[in-house]
Amino acid sequence: MPWWDLRSVFVFKNFRCFSQSQNGLSQRLETSAGFSQLFRPLIAHKKHQQGRMRDAQPGSHAVNVRSVTVASYTVRSHGITVARTHLNDWLILILLLGIVVLLNAIHPFYRFVGKDMMEDLKYPLKSNTVPIWAVPVYAVLLPMVVFLLLYFRRRDVYDLHHAILGILFSVVVTAVITDAIKDAVGRPRPDFFWRCFPDGKEVYNKWGDVVCHGDKNVVREGHKSFPSGHTSLSFAGLGFLSLYLSGKIQVFDCRGHVAKLCLVLLPLLLASLVAISRVDDYWHHWQDVFAGGLVVAALCYLQFFPPPYNDQGWATYAYFRMLEESQGTALAANGENVNANNTCNAEVQIESRQNDRNNDTFTGISLSGDSGPTVEDLESGRS
């Protein structure tokens, strides 16, 4: 059994890791094929699909299983069907984008900020280390490039479509939640003092609340500290990518290949560095960056893909449904062919028997038992 076999399962799923280590101890003496083949499951799914479907269908020798499992579902052959099936999802996604625009246009809640509160809000006003335009580049476009590369390898339009739709939902839903909480909470940023009083001259009303004379847009942005938009969107997109890679390379296969784990943790590391930069730039308090979008990413991922620790975590639910339907069609067609062949054989046998009877009747010979004289009787003159 090669080590890259995709029968992975997480350690807490029925403790199969321990049973595999005990039952297959003699088979674990195989040597790894080298680091260059470490991520072979990522690019060699077709062979695994054939093996999986043959194991999953006992008695399927009567059907050409190979012709079913290697069938590719491309954009040209199944793209329109997939798009029509999920048309409502795309419409909802557009609606959510409109809600995001609306939430960014309205004013947040202007929380009371007294003079004694300004001691924690006098950090320097700095520019962003990670600009806002860079967030969709590394959180959305970069994962899509990975999805496209895998599509050109596997030719699975279901994987491509569901991955793109899933990551867009992950980012957009996270943006709606983040912006809604920002507007409702209205927490001042650490650099709020210099946003409110750019000249350093403090002004308060009779209740002790600030009277800002800075730029209105800058002041409004200063009331959107909690939660961090950069952080939540980064974990929503890169967290989805991490889950996607976990399923594709079967990182939870109980074989302990640390290089797989490093590849999966790399997107999460990038998102964590973005979160740290938000605190270093004094745009957010440390509590703001802990409310990320990783939970939303997991929920959106599980809508289309099995869990990464599952045996079938390397493909979508829709892909396996299509394989089942294809195999069902092939089995039905094979059964019809078998019935047709049996019918034809039976007809040939009946016709052959009728021809034999006709020939026997024509020569005056009967083959129906002892009802007539035999050839020997005719020759000896007994009849």
CSV table of C-alpha atoms in Angstrom, one decimal:
chain,number,residue,atom,x,y,z
A,1,MET,CA,0.0,0.0,0.0
A,2,PRO,CA,1.6,3.3,-1.0
A,3,TRP,CA,1.8,6.0,1.7
A,4,TRP,CA,0.0,8.5,-0.4
A,5,ASP,CA,-3.2,6.4,-0.3
A,6,LEU,CA,-6.0,8.9,0.5
A,7,ARG,CA,-7.6,6.8,3.3
A,8,SER,CA,-7.0,9.5,5.9
A,9,VAL,CA,-9.0,10.1,9.0
A,10,PHE,CA,-8.6,12.3,12.0
A,11,VAL,CA,-7.4,10.9,15.3
A,12,PHE,CA,-10.6,11.4,17.2
A,13,LYS,CA,-12.8,9.6,14.6
A,14,ASN,CA,-13.4,6.2,16.1
A,15,PHE,CA,-9.7,5.9,17.1
A,16,ARG,CA,-9.0,4.5,13.7
A,17,CYS,CA,-5.4,5.7,13.9
A,18,PHE,CA,-4.7,3.2,16.6
A,19,SER,CA,-6.5,0.3,14.9
A,20,GLN,CA,-4.6,1.1,11.7
A,21,SER,CA,-1.3,1.1,13.5
A,22,GLN,CA,-2.1,-2.3,15.1
A,23,ASN,CA,-3.7,-4.1,12.2
A,24,GLY,CA,-1.3,-2.9,9.5
A,25,LEU,CA,2.0,-2.9,11.5
A,26,SER,CA,3.7,-5.1,9.0
A,27,GLN,CA,2.6,-2.9,6.1
A,28,ARG,CA,4.0,0.3,7.7
A,29,LEU,CA,7.6,-0.8,6.9
A,30,GLU,CA,7.4,0.8,3.5
A,31,THR,CA,9.9,3.6,2.7
A,32,SER,CA,8.7,7.0,1.6
A,33,ALA,CA,9.2,7.8,-2.1
A,34,GLY,CA,11.0,11.0,-1.2
A,35,PHE,CA,10.1,14.6,-0.4
A,36,SER,CA,9.3,15.3,-4.1
A,37,GLN,CA,6.3,12.9,-3.8
A,38,LEU,CA,5.1,14.3,-0.4
A,39,PHE,CA,2.3,16.2,-1.9
A,40,ARG,CA,1.4,13.7,-4.6
A,41,PRO,CA,-2.2,13.4,-3.4
A,42,LEU,CA,-2.6,17.0,-4.5
A,43,ILE,CA,-2.0,16.3,-8.1
A,44,ALA,CA,-2.8,12.6,-8.6
A,45,HIS,CA,-6.4,12.2,-7.7
A,46,LYS,CA,-7.6,10.2,-10.7
A,47,LYS,CA,-5.7,7.0,-9.7
A,48,HIS,CA,-7.1,7.3,-6.2
A,49,GLN,CA,-10.6,7.9,-7.5
A,50,GLN,CA,-10.4,4.7,-9.5
A,51,GLY,CA,-9.2,2.7,-6.5
A,52,ARG,CA,-11.8,4.2,-4.2
A,53,MET,CA,-14.7,3.5,-6.4
A,54,ARG,CA,-13.7,-0.1,-7.1
A,55,ASP,CA,-13.4,-0.7,-3.3
A,56,ALA,CA,-16.7,1.0,-2.6
A,57,GLN,CA,-18.6,-1.0,-5.2
A,58,PRO,CA,-18.3,-4.8,-4.5
A,59,GLY,CA,-19.3,-6.9,-7.4
A,60,SER,CA,-18.8,-4.0,-9.8
A,61,HIS,CA,-16.6,-6.2,-12.1
A,62,ALA,CA,-19.6,-6.4,-14.5
A,63,VAL,CA,-19.3,-2.7,-15.2
A,64,ASN,CA,-16.4,-0.8,-16.7
A,65,VAL,CA,-15.7,1.2,-13.5
A,66,ARG,CA,-12.5,2.8,-14.9
A,67,SER,CA,-14.5,4.5,-17.6
A,68,VAL,CA,-16.8,6.0,-14.9
A,69,THR,CA,-14.3,7.1,-12.4
A,70,VAL,CA,-11.9,8.9,-14.8
A,71,ALA,CA,-14.7,10.9,-16.3
A,72,SER,CA,-14.0,14.6,-16.0
A,73,TYR,CA,-16.5,17.3,-15.3
A,74,THR,CA,-15.2,20.4,-17.1
A,75,VAL,CA,-16.5,23.9,-17.4
A,76,ARG,CA,-17.5,23.2,-21.0
A,77,SER,CA,-19.5,20.0,-20.3
A,78,HIS,CA,-21.0,20.8,-16.9
A,79,GLY,CA,-20.4,24.5,-16.3
A,80,ILE,CA,-23.8,25.8,-17.3
A,81,THR,CA,-25.6,23.1,-15.3
A,82,VAL,CA,-23.6,23.9,-12.2
A,83,ALA,CA,-24.2,27.6,-12.6
A,84,ARG,CA,-28.0,27.1,-13.0
A,85,THR,CA,-28.1,24.9,-10.0
A,86,HIS,CA,-26.6,27.6,-7.8
A,87,LEU,CA,-28.1,30.6,-9.4
A,88,ASN,CA,-30.0,31.5,-6.2
A,89,ASP,CA,-26.7,31.4,-4.3
A,90,TRP,CA,-25.1,33.9,-6.6
A,91,LEU,CA,-28.1,36.2,-6.3
A,92,ILE,CA,-27.8,36.0,-2.5
A,93,LEU,CA,-24.1,36.8,-2.8
A,94,ILE,CA,-24.8,39.9,-4.8
A,95,LEU,CA,-27.4,41.0,-2.2
A,96,LEU,CA,-24.9,40.6,0.6
A,97,LEU,CA,-22.4,42.7,-1.4
A,98,GLY,CA,-25.0,45.5,-1.5
A,99,ILE,CA,-25.5,45.2,2.3
A,100,VAL,CA,-21.7,45.6,2.8
A,101,VAL,CA,-21.8,48.8,0.7
A,102,LEU,CA,-24.7,50.1,2.8
A,103,LEU,CA,-23.0,49.3,6.1
A,104,ASN,CA,-19.9,51.2,5.1
A,105,ALA,CA,-21.9,54.2,4.1
A,106,ILE,CA,-23.8,54.7,7.3
A,107,HIS,CA,-22.3,56.4,10.4
A,108,PRO,CA,-21.3,54.2,13.3
A,109,PHE,CA,-22.5,54.7,16.8
A,110,TYR,CA,-20.6,57.7,18.4
A,111,ARG,CA,-19.7,56.4,21.8
A,112,PHE,CA,-19.2,58.7,24.7
A,113,VAL,CA,-15.5,59.5,25.0
A,114,GLY,CA,-14.5,61.5,28.1
A,115,LYS,CA,-11.3,63.2,29.0
A,116,ASP,CA,-10.2,60.5,31.3
A,117,MET,CA,-10.6,58.0,28.6
A,118,MET,CA,-8.2,59.8,26.3
A,119,GLU,CA,-5.1,58.4,28.0
A,120,ASP,CA,-5.5,55.1,26.1
A,121,LEU,CA,-6.4,56.8,22.8
A,122,LYS,CA,-3.3,59.0,22.2
A,123,TYR,CA,-1.3,56.6,20.1
A,124,PRO,CA,0.2,58.1,16.9
A,125,LEU,CA,-1.9,58.3,13.7
A,126,LYS,CA,-0.1,56.1,11.2
A,127,SER,CA,-0.8,54.8,7.8
A,128,ASN,CA,-1.7,51.1,7.1
A,129,THR,CA,1.1,48.6,6.7
A,130,VAL,CA,-1.3,46.5,4.8
A,131,PRO,CA,-3.5,48.7,2.6
A,132,ILE,CA,-7.2,48.0,2.3
A,133,TRP,CA,-6.9,47.2,-1.5
A,134,ALA,CA,-4.4,44.4,-0.7
A,135,VAL,CA,-6.9,42.4,1.4
A,136,PRO,CA,-9.0,41.0,-1.5
A,137,VAL,CA,-5.8,40.3,-3.4
A,138,TYR,CA,-4.3,37.9,-0.9
A,139,ALA,CA,-7.6,36.8,0.7
A,140,VAL,CA,-9.6,36.1,-2.4
A,141,LEU,CA,-7.5,36.3,-5.6
A,142,LEU,CA,-4.6,34.2,-4.3
A,143,PRO,CA,-6.8,31.3,-3.2
A,144,MET,CA,-8.6,31.5,-6.6
A,145,VAL,CA,-5.3,31.0,-8.4
A,146,VAL,CA,-4.8,27.8,-6.3
A,147,PHE,CA,-8.3,26.6,-7.2
A,148,LEU,CA,-7.6,27.2,-10.9
A,149,LEU,CA,-4.3,25.4,-10.8
A,150,LEU,CA,-6.0,22.3,-9.3
A,151,TYR,CA,-8.8,22.6,-11.9
A,152,PHE,CA,-6.4,22.4,-14.8
A,153,ARG,CA,-5.0,19.3,-13.2
A,154,ARG,CA,-8.1,17.5,-12.2
A,155,ARG,CA,-10.8,19.0,-14.6
A,156,ASP,CA,-13.4,19.0,-11.9
A,157,VAL,CA,-15.8,22.0,-12.4
A,158,TYR,CA,-17.6,21.1,-9.2
A,159,ASP,CA,-14.5,21.6,-7.1
A,160,LEU,CA,-13.7,24.9,-8.9
A,161,HIS,CA,-17.2,26.3,-8.7
A,162,HIS,CA,-17.8,25.3,-5.1
A,163,ALA,CA,-14.4,26.5,-4.0
A,164,ILE,CA,-14.9,30.0,-5.6
A,165,LEU,CA,-18.4,30.3,-4.3
A,166,GLY,CA,-17.4,29.1,-0.9
A,167,ILE,CA,-14.6,31.5,-0.4
A,168,LEU,CA,-16.7,34.4,-1.7
A,169,PHE,CA,-19.4,33.6,0.7
A,170,SER,CA,-16.9,33.3,3.5
A,171,VAL,CA,-15.4,36.7,2.9
A,172,VAL,CA,-18.7,38.5,2.1
A,173,VAL,CA,-20.6,37.0,5.1
A,174,THR,CA,-17.6,37.9,7.4
A,175,ALA,CA,-17.7,41.5,6.0
A,176,VAL,CA,-21.4,41.8,6.7
A,177,ILE,CA,-20.9,40.6,10.3
A,178,THR,CA,-17.8,42.7,10.9
A,179,ASP,CA,-19.3,46.0,9.5
A,180,ALA,CA,-22.5,45.5,11.4
A,181,ILE,CA,-20.7,45.0,14.7
A,182,LYS,CA,-18.4,48.0,13.9
A,183,ASP,CA,-21.4,50.3,13.4
A,184,ALA,CA,-23.2,49.0,16.4
A,185,VAL,CA,-20.3,49.1,18.9
A,186,GLY,CA,-18.5,52.3,17.8
A,187,ARG,CA,-15.4,51.6,19.8
A,188,PRO,CA,-12.7,54.4,19.4
A,189,ARG,CA,-9.4,53.4,17.8
A,190,PRO,CA,-6.1,53.7,19.7
A,191,ASP,CA,-5.3,56.8,17.7
A,192,PHE,CA,-8.7,58.5,18.2
A,193,PHE,CA,-7.2,61.5,20.0
A,194,TRP,CA,-5.3,62.7,16.9
A,195,ARG,CA,-8.3,62.0,14.7
A,196,CYS,CA,-10.5,64.1,16.8
A,197,PHE,CA,-8.0,66.8,17.7
A,198,PRO,CA,-5.4,67.0,14.9
A,199,ASP,CA,-4.0,70.1,16.3
A,200,GLY,CA,-3.7,68.6,19.8
A,201,LYS,CA,-6.2,71.1,21.3
A,202,GLU,CA,-8.9,69.2,23.3
A,203,VAL,CA,-12.5,70.4,23.3
A,204,TYR,CA,-15.3,68.9,25.4
A,205,ASN,CA,-18.9,69.8,25.9
A,206,LYS,CA,-20.7,70.3,29.2
A,207,TRP,CA,-21.2,66.6,29.7
A,208,GLY,CA,-17.5,65.9,29.2
A,209,ASP,CA,-17.9,64.3,25.8
A,210,VAL,CA,-15.4,65.2,23.0
A,211,VAL,CA,-16.2,67.8,20.4
A,212,CYS,CA,-14.1,66.8,17.5
A,213,HIS,CA,-12.9,69.3,14.9
A,214,GLY,CA,-10.9,66.9,12.7
A,215,ASP,CA,-11.9,65.7,9.3
A,216,LYS,CA,-15.4,64.1,9.5
A,217,ASN,CA,-14.4,61.0,7.5
A,218,VAL,CA,-11.3,60.5,9.6
A,219,VAL,CA,-13.3,60.9,12.8
A,220,ARG,CA,-16.0,58.5,11.6
A,221,GLU,CA,-13.4,55.9,10.8
A,222,GLY,CA,-12.0,56.4,14.3
A,223,HIS,CA,-15.2,54.9,15.7
A,224,LYS,CA,-14.7,51.5,14.0
A,225,SER,CA,-12.1,49.8,16.1
A,226,PHE,CA,-14.0,46.6,17.0
A,227,PRO,CA,-13.6,44.1,15.3
A,228,SER,CA,-10.7,44.4,12.9
A,229,GLY,CA,-11.9,44.2,9.3
A,230,HIS,CA,-8.4,43.3,8.0
A,231,THR,CA,-8.1,40.5,10.4
A,232,SER,CA,-11.5,39.0,10.0
A,233,LEU,CA,-11.4,39.1,6.2
A,234,SER,CA,-7.9,37.7,6.2
A,235,PHE,CA,-8.9,34.7,8.3
A,236,ALA,CA,-12.1,34.3,6.3
A,237,GLY,CA,-10.2,33.9,3.0
A,238,LEU,CA,-6.9,32.4,4.0
A,239,GLY,CA,-8.7,30.1,6.6
A,240,PHE,CA,-10.8,28.8,3.8
A,241,LEU,CA,-7.7,28.2,1.7
A,242,SER,CA,-6.1,26.3,4.6
A,243,LEU,CA,-9.1,24.0,5.0
A,244,TYR,CA,-9.2,23.5,1.2
A,245,LEU,CA,-5.5,22.4,1.1
A,246,SER,CA,-6.0,20.2,4.2
A,247,GLY,CA,-8.6,18.2,2.3
A,248,LYS,CA,-6.6,18.0,-1.0
A,249,ILE,CA,-3.3,16.8,0.5
A,250,GLN,CA,-5.0,14.7,3.3
A,251,VAL,CA,-3.0,16.3,6.0
A,252,PHE,CA,-4.8,14.3,8.7
A,253,ASP,CA,-3.8,10.8,7.4
A,254,CYS,CA,-2.2,9.6,10.7
A,255,ARG,CA,1.2,9.3,9.0
A,256,GLY,CA,2.9,12.3,10.5
A,257,HIS,CA,4.2,14.1,7.5
A,258,VAL,CA,5.0,17.5,9.0
A,259,ALA,CA,5.6,19.2,5.6
A,260,LYS,CA,1.9,18.8,4.9
A,261,LEU,CA,1.1,20.6,8.1
A,262,CYS,CA,3.5,23.4,7.3
A,263,LEU,CA,1.7,24.0,4.0
A,264,VAL,CA,-1.7,24.1,5.7
A,265,LEU,CA,-0.5,26.5,8.4
A,266,LEU,CA,1.2,28.9,6.0
A,267,PRO,CA,-2.1,30.8,5.1
A,268,LEU,CA,-3.0,31.0,8.7
A,269,LEU,CA,0.5,32.5,9.5
A,270,LEU,CA,0.0,35.1,6.9
A,271,ALA,CA,-3.4,36.1,8.3
A,272,SER,CA,-1.9,36.2,11.8
A,273,LEU,CA,0.8,38.6,10.6
A,274,VAL,CA,-1.8,40.9,9.1
A,275,ALA,CA,-3.6,40.9,12.5
A,276,ILE,CA,-0.4,41.8,14.3
A,277,SER,CA,0.2,44.7,11.8
A,278,ARG,CA,-3.1,46.2,12.8
A,279,VAL,CA,-2.1,46.4,16.4
A,280,ASP,CA,1.4,47.7,15.5
A,281,ASP,CA,-0.2,50.5,13.3
A,282,TYR,CA,-2.3,51.5,16.3
A,283,TRP,CA,-5.5,51.1,14.3
A,284,HIS,CA,-6.8,48.4,16.6
A,285,HIS,CA,-6.7,47.3,20.2
A,286,TRP,CA,-5.4,43.8,20.9
A,287,GLN,CA,-8.9,42.6,21.7
A,288,ASP,CA,-10.1,43.6,18.3
A,289,VAL,CA,-8.0,41.2,16.3
A,290,PHE,CA,-9.2,38.1,18.2
A,291,ALA,CA,-12.7,38.3,16.6
A,292,GLY,CA,-11.6,36.8,13.3
A,293,GLY,CA,-13.5,35.1,10.5
A,294,LEU,CA,-12.2,31.6,10.9
A,295,VAL,CA,-15.5,30.2,12.2
A,296,VAL,CA,-17.3,31.6,9.1
A,297,ALA,CA,-14.7,30.1,6.8
A,298,ALA,CA,-15.2,26.7,8.4
A,299,LEU,CA,-19.0,26.9,8.1
A,300,CYS,CA,-18.8,27.9,4.4
A,301,TYR,CA,-16.3,25.2,3.6
A,302,LEU,CA,-18.4,22.5,5.2
A,303,GLN,CA,-21.3,23.6,3.0
A,304,PHE,CA,-19.6,22.2,-0.1
A,305,PHE,CA,-16.8,19.9,1.1
A,306,PRO,CA,-16.5,17.0,3.6
A,307,PRO,CA,-14.3,17.7,6.7
A,308,PRO,CA,-10.6,17.6,5.9
A,309,TYR,CA,-10.1,14.5,8.2
A,310,ASN,CA,-12.8,12.6,6.3
A,311,ASP,CA,-11.9,9.8,3.8
A,312,GLN,CA,-13.6,11.8,1.1
A,313,GLY,CA,-12.3,15.2,2.1
A,314,TRP,CA,-10.4,15.6,-1.1
A,315,ALA,CA,-13.5,16.4,-3.3
A,316,THR,CA,-16.9,18.0,-3.0
A,317,TYR,CA,-20.2,16.4,-2.0
A,318,ALA,CA,-21.5,17.1,-5.5
A,319,TYR,CA,-18.6,15.2,-7.1
A,320,PHE,CA,-19.4,12.0,-5.3
A,321,ARG,CA,-23.1,12.4,-6.1
A,322,MET,CA,-22.2,12.6,-9.7
A,323,LEU,CA,-20.0,9.5,-9.5
A,324,GLU,CA,-22.9,7.6,-7.8
A,325,GLU,CA,-25.3,8.7,-10.5
A,326,SER,CA,-22.8,7.8,-13.2
A,327,GLN,CA,-22.2,4.4,-11.7
A,328,GLY,CA,-26.0,3.9,-11.3
A,329,THR,CA,-26.5,4.7,-15.0
A,330,ALA,CA,-23.7,2.4,-16.0
A,331,LEU,CA,-25.0,-0.4,-13.9
A,332,ALA,CA,-28.5,0.0,-15.3
A,333,ALA,CA,-27.1,0.1,-18.9
A,334,ASN,CA,-25.0,-2.9,-18.2
A,335,GLY,CA,-28.0,-4.8,-16.8
A,336,GLU,CA,-30.1,-3.9,-19.9
A,337,ASN,CA,-27.3,-5.1,-22.1
A,338,VAL,CA,-27.1,-8.4,-20.2
A,339,ASN,CA,-30.8,-8.9,-20.4
A,340,ALA,CA,-30.8,-8.1,-24.1
A,341,ASN,CA,-27.9,-10.6,-24.7
A,342,ASN,CA,-29.7,-13.3,-22.8
A,343,THR,CA,-32.9,-12.7,-24.8
A,344,CYS,CA,-31.0,-12.8,-28.0
A,345,ASN,CA,-29.2,-16.0,-27.0
A,346,ALA,CA,-32.5,-17.6,-25.9
A,347,GLU,CA,-34.1,-16.6,-29.2
A,348,VAL,CA,-31.2,-18.1,-31.2
A,349,GLN,CA,-31.5,-21.3,-29.2
A,350,ILE,CA,-35.2,-21.6,-29.8
A,351,GLU,CA,-34.8,-20.8,-33.5
A,352,SER,CA,-32.0,-23.4,-33.7
A,353,ARG,CA,-34.2,-26.0,-32.1
A,354,GLN,CA,-37.1,-25.2,-34.5
A,355,ASN,CA,-34.8,-25.6,-37.4
A,356,ASP,CA,-33.6,-28.9,-36.2
A,357,ARG,CA,-37.2,-30.1,-35.8
A,358,ASN,CA,-38.0,-29.0,-39.3
A,359,ASN,CA,-35.0,-30.8,-40.7
A,360,ASP,CA,-35.9,-33.9,-38.8
A,361,THR,CA,-39.5,-33.9,-39.9
A,362,PHE,CA,-38.4,-33.4,-43.5
A,363,THR,CA,-36.2,-36.5,-43.4
A,364,GLY,CA,-39.0,-38.5,-41.6
A,365,ILE,CA,-36.9,-38.8,-38.4
A,366,SER,CA,-38.4,-37.8,-35.0
A,367,LEU,CA,-36.3,-36.9,-32.0
A,368,SER,CA,-39.1,-36.9,-29.5
A,369,GLY,CA,-38.2,-40.1,-27.7
A,370,ASP,CA,-39.6,-43.5,-28.7
A,371,SER,CA,-42.7,-42.2,-30.5
A,372,GLY,CA,-41.3,-43.3,-33.9
A,373,PRO,CA,-38.9,-45.8,-35.6
A,374,THR,CA,-35.2,-45.2,-35.2
A,375,VAL,CA,-32.6,-45.2,-37.9
A,376,GLU,CA,-31.5,-48.7,-37.0
A,377,ASP,CA,-35.0,-50.0,-37.3
A,378,LEU,CA,-35.4,-48.5,-40.7
A,379,GLU,CA,-32.1,-50.0,-42.0
A,380,SER,CA,-32.9,-53.5,-40.6
A,381,GLY,CA,-36.4,-53.5,-42.0
A,382,ARG,CA,-38.1,-54.0,-38.6
A,383,SER,CA,-40.6,-51.3,-39.3
